Amino acid sequence: MSHAHDHTAHKAHAHAHDHDHAHAPSVSAANERAVLTGFALTASFMVVEMVGGVLSGSLALIADAGHMLTDAAALLLAWLGFRIGRRASDARRTFGYMRIEVLAGLINAITLFALVVWIAWEAVQRLRHPGEVLAGPMLAVAVVGLLVNCLVFWILHRGDQSHVNIKGATLHVLGDLLGSVAAIVAALVIHFTGWMPIDPILSVLVCLLILRSAWALLRGAFDILMEATPPDIDIEALRAHLREQVPGVAGVDHVHVWSITSGRVLATLELALDEDAAASRVVPAVKRALADRFSIGHTTVEVVHAPHDACALESGHRASHGHAHTHDHDHDHDHDDADATDRIPDAAKPGGPH
């Protein structure tokens, strides 16, 4: 079924935008302080652990020090992401720099994958040609490393875990904490049995744990960059919720929901109203419903009045996305209109340039 709007009438339709939405990310000073403190602790002990690993000949310690190096980089990127992401928006970047933190999270995930490959390669070489490991120094450094990692993990875990970078840094430190545990176990086994292969074997087991965390972080950052619907939001459930809970809503179509960055969910939709419904009453109710039920803080709504057969309207909308509508902001929707001469410029596209 084809669908076309009468643009003359369309211009008279009510259209509402949530102007109270702040485009700057809400990053508390506590989050920044937690990340910066974690960076200082991690970077300082990373040097100690690297020296200890070289002197004791332990691959587990060297691997853990390498992981702490990526932890330090992750925490530094997270802090820079928060600082840069707080910069004001401008005419070219109307959302500001919020996605800096997502890019930093993506870099963190890639560094984890690289670290896993390096440790696995070194472990294979150690299994083929076992070397002498000094259990005493290895155990001492590993115990101190465990304490430092526990402290950093506790500091970060108190931060906002909804942020990709806070979560990513926490995953880094969690993997590092497990690496310290593996180093302690390896040191004890070597001390009591003299069995050297335990050192590279436990390093590989830690790699598997790191790999799992890296995959989860990579997938989360990738989904945000691809403007995927957040995993906790079901589009059909959202449409049903608005039809059932908000009086005056006859139909909901052209729904797009995505995250501009961690914890900042946006949506655009077309709202068909009953003939006697007032847009000035229904639209704010729809935005409140989306914020309360789905934590969507920024919603762009195009309003049309439904004909007597609202179901037919929704079916027509699903059969064809050919429509255009005007927004107060410069969203870019890439819809083809039935009448190209009446096309309205600067139409809205979710995730497009604001």
Tab-separated table of C-alpha atoms in Angstrom:
chain	number	residue	atom	x	y	z
A	1	MET	CA	0.000	0.000	0.000
A	2	SER	CA	1.398	3.394	-0.909
A	3	HIS	CA	1.280	6.249	1.562
A	4	ALA	CA	1.550	9.957	0.927
A	5	HIS	CA	0.916	13.018	3.058
A	6	ASP	CA	-0.992	16.116	1.993
A	7	HIS	CA	1.793	18.531	2.871
A	8	THR	CA	-0.444	21.569	2.982
A	9	ALA	CA	-2.485	19.929	5.686
A	10	HIS	CA	0.654	18.400	7.117
A	11	LYS	CA	2.115	21.819	7.883
A	12	ALA	CA	-0.942	22.515	9.996
A	13	HIS	CA	-0.444	19.366	12.057
A	14	ALA	CA	0.895	19.859	15.540
A	15	HIS	CA	4.506	18.965	16.016
A	16	ALA	CA	6.241	18.917	19.347
A	17	HIS	CA	9.817	18.655	20.505
A	18	ASP	CA	11.141	18.180	24.014
A	19	HIS	CA	13.057	21.400	24.509
A	20	ASP	CA	13.930	20.666	28.110
A	21	HIS	CA	16.422	18.002	27.139
A	22	ALA	CA	20.023	18.852	27.856
A	23	HIS	CA	22.443	17.644	25.230
A	24	ALA	CA	25.425	17.570	27.596
A	25	PRO	CA	26.177	14.253	29.293
A	26	SER	CA	25.658	14.089	33.015
A	27	VAL	CA	29.066	13.110	34.307
A	28	SER	CA	29.575	13.762	37.978
A	29	ALA	CA	32.781	15.032	39.525
A	30	ALA	CA	32.788	11.812	41.580
A	31	ASN	CA	33.034	9.751	38.382
A	32	GLU	CA	35.968	11.799	37.123
A	33	ARG	CA	37.695	11.642	40.480
A	34	ALA	CA	37.223	7.859	40.684
A	35	VAL	CA	38.713	7.346	37.219
A	36	LEU	CA	41.651	9.671	37.852
A	37	THR	CA	42.442	8.019	41.209
A	38	GLY	CA	42.251	4.592	39.610
A	39	PHE	CA	44.626	5.712	36.876
A	40	ALA	CA	47.222	6.998	39.362
A	41	LEU	CA	47.172	3.783	41.415
A	42	THR	CA	47.183	1.485	38.388
A	43	ALA	CA	49.971	3.268	36.519
A	44	SER	CA	52.174	3.401	39.615
A	45	PHE	CA	51.893	-0.281	40.455
A	46	MET	CA	52.154	-1.325	36.811
A	47	VAL	CA	55.796	-0.227	36.863
A	48	VAL	CA	56.433	-2.172	40.076
A	49	GLU	CA	54.799	-5.325	38.704
A	50	MET	CA	56.660	-5.174	35.405
A	51	VAL	CA	60.001	-4.925	37.228
A	52	GLY	CA	58.972	-7.751	39.556
A	53	GLY	CA	57.947	-9.946	36.637
A	54	VAL	CA	61.235	-9.436	34.829
A	55	LEU	CA	63.336	-10.062	37.955
A	56	SER	CA	61.373	-13.176	38.989
A	57	GLY	CA	61.006	-14.525	35.448
A	58	SER	CA	57.206	-14.873	35.832
A	59	LEU	CA	55.045	-14.628	32.718
A	60	ALA	CA	51.967	-14.350	34.921
A	61	LEU	CA	53.361	-11.180	36.496
A	62	ILE	CA	54.510	-9.756	33.176
A	63	ALA	CA	51.086	-10.501	31.675
A	64	ASP	CA	49.368	-8.865	34.622
A	65	ALA	CA	51.658	-5.839	34.284
A	66	GLY	CA	50.794	-5.650	30.589
A	67	HIS	CA	47.139	-5.769	31.518
A	68	MET	CA	47.693	-3.010	34.048
A	69	LEU	CA	49.264	-0.944	31.277
A	70	THR	CA	46.063	-1.256	29.252
A	71	ASP	CA	44.115	-0.534	32.455
A	72	ALA	CA	46.033	2.692	32.898
A	73	ALA	CA	45.396	3.619	29.273
A	74	ALA	CA	41.706	2.731	29.650
A	75	LEU	CA	41.351	4.879	32.743
A	76	LEU	CA	43.199	7.780	31.114
A	77	LEU	CA	40.966	7.520	28.036
A	78	ALA	CA	37.902	7.394	30.262
A	79	TRP	CA	38.969	10.534	32.090
A	80	LEU	CA	39.758	12.329	28.835
A	81	GLY	CA	36.420	11.129	27.460
A	82	PHE	CA	34.597	12.707	30.379
A	83	ARG	CA	36.553	15.946	30.131
A	84	ILE	CA	36.247	16.305	26.366
A	85	GLY	CA	32.656	15.038	26.339
A	86	ARG	CA	31.670	17.894	28.644
A	87	ARG	CA	32.658	20.474	26.062
A	88	ALA	CA	29.754	22.572	24.824
A	89	SER	CA	28.027	21.729	21.567
A	90	ASP	CA	28.452	23.993	18.572
A	91	ALA	CA	26.826	24.549	15.188
A	92	ARG	CA	28.804	21.658	13.688
A	93	ARG	CA	28.534	19.171	16.578
A	94	THR	CA	25.115	19.841	18.051
A	95	PHE	CA	25.380	16.865	20.409
A	96	GLY	CA	28.765	18.070	21.601
A	97	TYR	CA	31.442	15.426	22.119
A	98	MET	CA	29.432	12.827	24.010
A	99	ARG	CA	30.516	9.937	21.813
A	100	ILE	CA	34.164	10.446	22.705
A	101	GLU	CA	33.575	8.065	25.616
A	102	VAL	CA	32.124	5.432	23.279
A	103	LEU	CA	35.166	5.674	21.014
A	104	ALA	CA	37.398	5.340	24.070
A	105	GLY	CA	35.454	2.234	25.101
A	106	LEU	CA	35.993	0.764	21.639
A	107	ILE	CA	39.740	1.408	21.904
A	108	ASN	CA	39.767	-0.263	25.328
A	109	ALA	CA	38.154	-3.393	23.893
A	110	ILE	CA	40.638	-3.566	21.019
A	111	THR	CA	43.601	-3.239	23.399
A	112	LEU	CA	42.221	-6.120	25.443
A	113	PHE	CA	42.078	-8.345	22.354
A	114	ALA	CA	45.666	-7.404	21.478
A	115	LEU	CA	46.782	-8.176	25.024
A	116	VAL	CA	45.148	-11.613	24.898
A	117	VAL	CA	46.966	-12.479	21.672
A	118	TRP	CA	50.332	-11.416	23.109
A	119	ILE	CA	49.911	-13.344	26.377
A	120	ALA	CA	48.741	-16.474	24.538
A	121	TRP	CA	51.812	-16.342	22.275
A	122	GLU	CA	54.178	-15.908	25.208
A	123	ALA	CA	52.474	-18.745	27.091
A	124	VAL	CA	53.002	-21.143	24.189
A	125	GLN	CA	56.684	-20.233	24.069
A	126	ARG	CA	57.006	-20.777	27.831
A	127	LEU	CA	55.301	-24.184	27.613
A	128	ARG	CA	57.725	-25.242	24.889
A	129	HIS	CA	60.760	-23.904	26.745
A	130	PRO	CA	60.007	-23.557	30.480
A	131	GLY	CA	62.196	-21.072	32.324
A	132	GLU	CA	63.161	-20.657	35.965
A	133	VAL	CA	60.677	-18.642	38.068
A	134	LEU	CA	61.552	-17.201	41.502
A	135	ALA	CA	58.499	-18.012	43.584
A	136	GLY	CA	59.302	-15.707	46.539
A	137	PRO	CA	59.513	-12.348	44.724
A	138	MET	CA	56.680	-13.408	42.442
A	139	LEU	CA	54.369	-14.103	45.405
A	140	ALA	CA	55.211	-10.820	47.147
A	141	VAL	CA	54.545	-8.697	44.058
A	142	ALA	CA	51.355	-10.628	43.228
A	143	VAL	CA	49.903	-10.124	46.725
A	144	VAL	CA	50.546	-6.359	46.630
A	145	GLY	CA	49.083	-6.271	43.117
A	146	LEU	CA	45.939	-8.018	44.345
A	147	LEU	CA	45.482	-5.415	47.076
A	148	VAL	CA	45.981	-2.509	44.652
A	149	ASN	CA	43.560	-4.014	42.139
A	150	CYS	CA	40.933	-4.596	44.843
A	151	LEU	CA	41.227	-0.950	45.877
A	152	VAL	CA	40.921	0.340	42.304
A	153	PHE	CA	38.001	-2.009	41.593
A	154	TRP	CA	36.194	-0.762	44.702
A	155	ILE	CA	36.756	2.867	43.700
A	156	LEU	CA	35.475	2.325	40.151
A	157	HIS	CA	32.567	0.105	41.188
A	158	ARG	CA	31.176	3.026	43.182
A	159	GLY	CA	31.050	5.038	39.937
A	160	ASP	CA	28.245	5.076	37.381
A	161	GLN	CA	28.320	1.654	35.713
A	162	SER	CA	25.913	2.812	32.983
A	163	HIS	CA	28.790	4.703	31.338
A	164	VAL	CA	30.698	2.665	28.762
A	165	ASN	CA	34.057	3.944	29.994
A	166	ILE	CA	33.388	3.381	33.692
A	167	LYS	CA	32.153	-0.114	32.887
A	168	GLY	CA	35.064	-0.736	30.524
A	169	ALA	CA	37.641	0.401	33.071
A	170	THR	CA	35.990	-1.749	35.739
A	171	LEU	CA	36.174	-4.786	33.449
A	172	HIS	CA	39.851	-4.077	32.826
A	173	VAL	CA	40.570	-3.945	36.552
A	174	LEU	CA	38.467	-7.058	37.223
A	175	GLY	CA	40.547	-8.975	34.709
A	176	ASP	CA	43.666	-7.566	36.349
A	177	LEU	CA	42.441	-8.668	39.760
A	178	LEU	CA	41.971	-12.207	38.461
A	179	GLY	CA	45.446	-11.997	36.951
A	180	SER	CA	46.883	-11.217	40.376
A	181	VAL	CA	45.035	-14.208	41.857
A	182	ALA	CA	46.473	-16.431	39.104
A	183	ALA	CA	49.962	-15.134	39.808
A	184	ILE	CA	49.569	-15.916	43.517
A	185	VAL	CA	48.389	-19.451	42.765
A	186	ALA	CA	51.257	-19.981	40.310
A	187	ALA	CA	53.790	-18.721	42.854
A	188	LEU	CA	52.466	-21.073	45.540
A	189	VAL	CA	52.480	-24.079	43.202
A	190	ILE	CA	56.054	-23.338	42.066
A	191	HIS	CA	57.177	-22.807	45.669
A	192	PHE	CA	55.760	-26.108	46.939
A	193	THR	CA	56.127	-28.347	43.864
A	194	GLY	CA	58.651	-26.678	41.556
A	195	TRP	CA	56.313	-27.240	38.574
A	196	MET	CA	57.137	-24.323	36.241
A	197	PRO	CA	54.456	-24.854	33.520
A	198	ILE	CA	51.772	-23.650	35.955
A	199	ASP	CA	52.872	-20.058	35.284
A	200	PRO	CA	52.023	-19.937	31.534
A	201	ILE	CA	48.989	-22.222	32.009
A	202	LEU	CA	47.328	-19.848	34.455
A	203	SER	CA	48.216	-16.943	32.179
A	204	VAL	CA	46.163	-18.570	29.403
A	205	LEU	CA	43.201	-19.118	31.754
A	206	VAL	CA	43.265	-15.433	32.663
A	207	CYS	CA	43.308	-14.625	28.936
A	208	LEU	CA	40.020	-16.473	28.478
A	209	LEU	CA	38.382	-14.370	31.188
A	210	ILE	CA	39.765	-11.173	29.665
A	211	LEU	CA	38.503	-12.263	26.241
A	212	ARG	CA	34.944	-12.619	27.511
A	213	SER	CA	34.992	-9.148	29.062
A	214	ALA	CA	36.546	-7.633	25.945
A	215	TRP	CA	33.830	-9.098	23.732
A	216	ALA	CA	31.046	-7.678	25.925
A	217	LEU	CA	32.687	-4.240	25.909
A	218	LEU	CA	33.257	-4.301	22.145
A	219	ARG	CA	29.672	-5.307	21.448
A	220	GLY	CA	28.289	-2.558	23.698
A	221	ALA	CA	30.381	0.175	22.088
A	222	PHE	CA	29.646	-1.137	18.583
A	223	ASP	CA	25.877	-1.164	19.192
A	224	ILE	CA	25.939	2.475	20.312
A	225	LEU	CA	28.006	3.541	17.309
A	226	MET	CA	25.599	1.646	15.003
A	227	GLU	CA	22.668	3.384	16.718
A	228	ALA	CA	21.062	0.072	17.607
A	229	THR	CA	17.965	-0.003	19.786
A	230	PRO	CA	19.105	-0.381	23.420
A	231	PRO	CA	18.792	-4.027	24.521
A	232	ASP	CA	16.320	-3.225	27.301
A	233	ILE	CA	13.820	-1.563	24.943
A	234	ASP	CA	11.343	-3.470	22.786
A	235	ILE	CA	9.824	-1.315	20.032
A	236	GLU	CA	6.550	-3.240	19.861
A	237	ALA	CA	6.178	-3.104	23.638
A	238	LEU	CA	6.825	0.650	23.489
A	239	ARG	CA	4.121	1.181	20.872
A	240	ALA	CA	1.630	-0.962	22.786
A	241	HIS	CA	2.413	0.892	26.010
A	242	LEU	CA	1.661	4.285	24.447
A	243	ARG	CA	-1.584	3.091	22.831
A	244	GLU	CA	-2.802	1.511	26.057
A	245	GLN	CA	-1.617	4.021	28.649
A	246	VAL	CA	-1.938	7.425	26.969
A	247	PRO	CA	-5.516	8.568	26.180
A	248	GLY	CA	-5.956	10.032	22.715
A	249	VAL	CA	-3.272	7.936	21.002
A	250	ALA	CA	-4.713	6.133	17.996
A	251	GLY	CA	-1.468	4.809	16.546
A	252	VAL	CA	2.300	4.958	16.836
A	253	ASP	CA	4.541	4.519	13.816
A	254	HIS	CA	8.034	5.231	12.440
A	255	VAL	CA	9.561	4.567	15.854
A	256	HIS	CA	13.345	4.913	16.143
A	257	VAL	CA	15.148	4.517	19.470
A	258	TRP	CA	18.921	4.751	19.889
A	259	SER	CA	21.641	5.865	22.310
A	260	ILE	CA	23.779	8.884	21.541
A	261	THR	CA	26.117	7.701	24.328
A	262	SER	CA	25.890	5.646	27.518
A	263	GLY	CA	22.687	6.325	29.410
A	264	ARG	CA	21.446	8.935	26.890
A	265	VAL	CA	18.543	7.377	25.005
A	266	LEU	CA	16.708	9.294	22.272
A	267	ALA	CA	13.619	8.505	20.228
A	268	THR	CA	11.640	9.816	17.280
A	269	LEU	CA	8.146	8.663	16.387
A	270	GLU	CA	5.000	9.572	14.493
A	271	LEU	CA	1.900	9.852	16.650
A	272	ALA	CA	-1.610	9.428	15.234
A	273	LEU	CA	-4.245	11.063	17.455
A	274	ASP	CA	-7.939	10.447	17.816
A	275	GLU	CA	-10.010	13.103	16.069
A	276	ASP	CA	-11.056	14.755	19.328
A	277	ALA	CA	-7.605	14.544	20.980
A	278	ALA	CA	-5.532	17.668	21.624
A	279	ALA	CA	-1.859	17.451	20.724
A	280	SER	CA	-0.966	19.919	23.477
A	281	ARG	CA	-2.218	17.385	26.025
A	282	VAL	CA	-1.283	14.081	24.418
A	283	VAL	CA	2.316	14.841	23.376
A	284	PRO	CA	3.590	15.779	26.866
A	285	ALA	CA	1.839	12.664	28.223
A	286	VAL	CA	3.611	10.516	25.615
A	287	LYS	CA	6.993	11.983	26.538
A	288	ARG	CA	6.352	11.414	30.236
A	289	ALA	CA	5.319	7.820	29.544
A	290	LEU	CA	8.482	7.152	27.546
A	291	ALA	CA	10.679	8.733	30.213
A	292	ASP	CA	9.017	6.876	33.094
A	293	ARG	CA	8.678	3.438	31.485
A	294	PHE	CA	11.678	3.295	29.125
A	295	SER	CA	14.036	5.998	30.498
A	296	ILE	CA	13.984	7.856	27.184
A	297	GLY	CA	14.983	11.402	28.038
A	298	HIS	CA	14.746	13.043	24.602
A	299	THR	CA	11.809	12.408	22.276
A	300	THR	CA	10.899	14.048	18.985
A	301	VAL	CA	7.229	13.624	18.083
A	302	GLU	CA	5.413	14.280	14.819
A	303	VAL	CA	1.652	14.497	15.289
A	304	VAL	CA	-1.016	13.574	12.746
A	305	HIS	CA	-4.742	13.135	13.296
A	306	ALA	CA	-6.015	9.651	12.598
A	307	PRO	CA	-8.940	9.054	10.228
A	308	HIS	CA	-11.889	7.022	11.469
A	309	ASP	CA	-10.009	3.814	10.675
A	310	ALA	CA	-6.839	4.272	12.721
A	311	CYS	CA	-5.745	0.712	12.064
A	312	ALA	CA	-5.749	1.358	8.339
A	313	LEU	CA	-3.532	4.374	8.908
A	314	GLU	CA	-0.978	2.345	10.867
A	315	SER	CA	-1.013	-0.391	8.222
A	316	GLY	CA	-0.381	2.216	5.556
A	317	HIS	CA	2.509	3.638	7.559
A	318	ARG	CA	4.143	0.254	7.925
A	319	ALA	CA	3.707	-0.465	4.207
A	320	SER	CA	5.485	2.714	3.162
A	321	HIS	CA	7.866	5.056	5.000
A	322	GLY	CA	7.449	7.788	2.377
A	323	HIS	CA	6.820	10.913	4.393
A	324	ALA	CA	8.562	14.012	5.576
A	325	HIS	CA	8.110	16.164	8.628
A	326	THR	CA	9.549	19.313	10.082
A	327	HIS	CA	11.478	19.500	13.363
A	328	ASP	CA	12.670	22.453	15.347
A	329	HIS	CA	16.128	20.861	15.323
A	330	ASP	CA	18.138	19.893	12.260
A	331	HIS	CA	17.552	16.157	12.316
A	332	ASP	CA	17.926	14.544	8.870
A	333	HIS	CA	15.300	11.961	7.871
A	334	ASP	CA	15.953	10.364	4.500
A	335	HIS	CA	12.306	9.790	3.487
A	336	ASP	CA	10.983	10.137	-0.076
A	337	ASP	CA	7.760	12.156	-0.387
A	338	ALA	CA	4.979	11.461	-2.825
A	339	ASP	CA	5.135	15.108	-3.936
A	340	ALA	CA	8.785	16.142	-4.250
A	341	THR	CA	7.860	19.811	-4.754
A	342	ASP	CA	6.412	19.980	-1.245
A	343	ARG	CA	9.431	18.368	0.405
A	344	ILE	CA	10.330	20.160	3.622
A	345	PRO	CA	14.067	20.621	4.179
A	346	ASP	CA	15.891	19.764	7.376
A	347	ALA	CA	13.731	16.770	8.204
A	348	ALA	CA	14.565	14.582	11.122
A	349	LYS	CA	16.731	11.500	11.104
A	350	PRO	CA	17.520	9.639	14.338
A	351	GLY	CA	21.167	9.859	15.156
A	352	GLY	CA	21.740	12.279	12.282
A	353	PRO	CA	23.448	15.615	12.696
A	354	HIS	CA	21.652	17.872	15.145
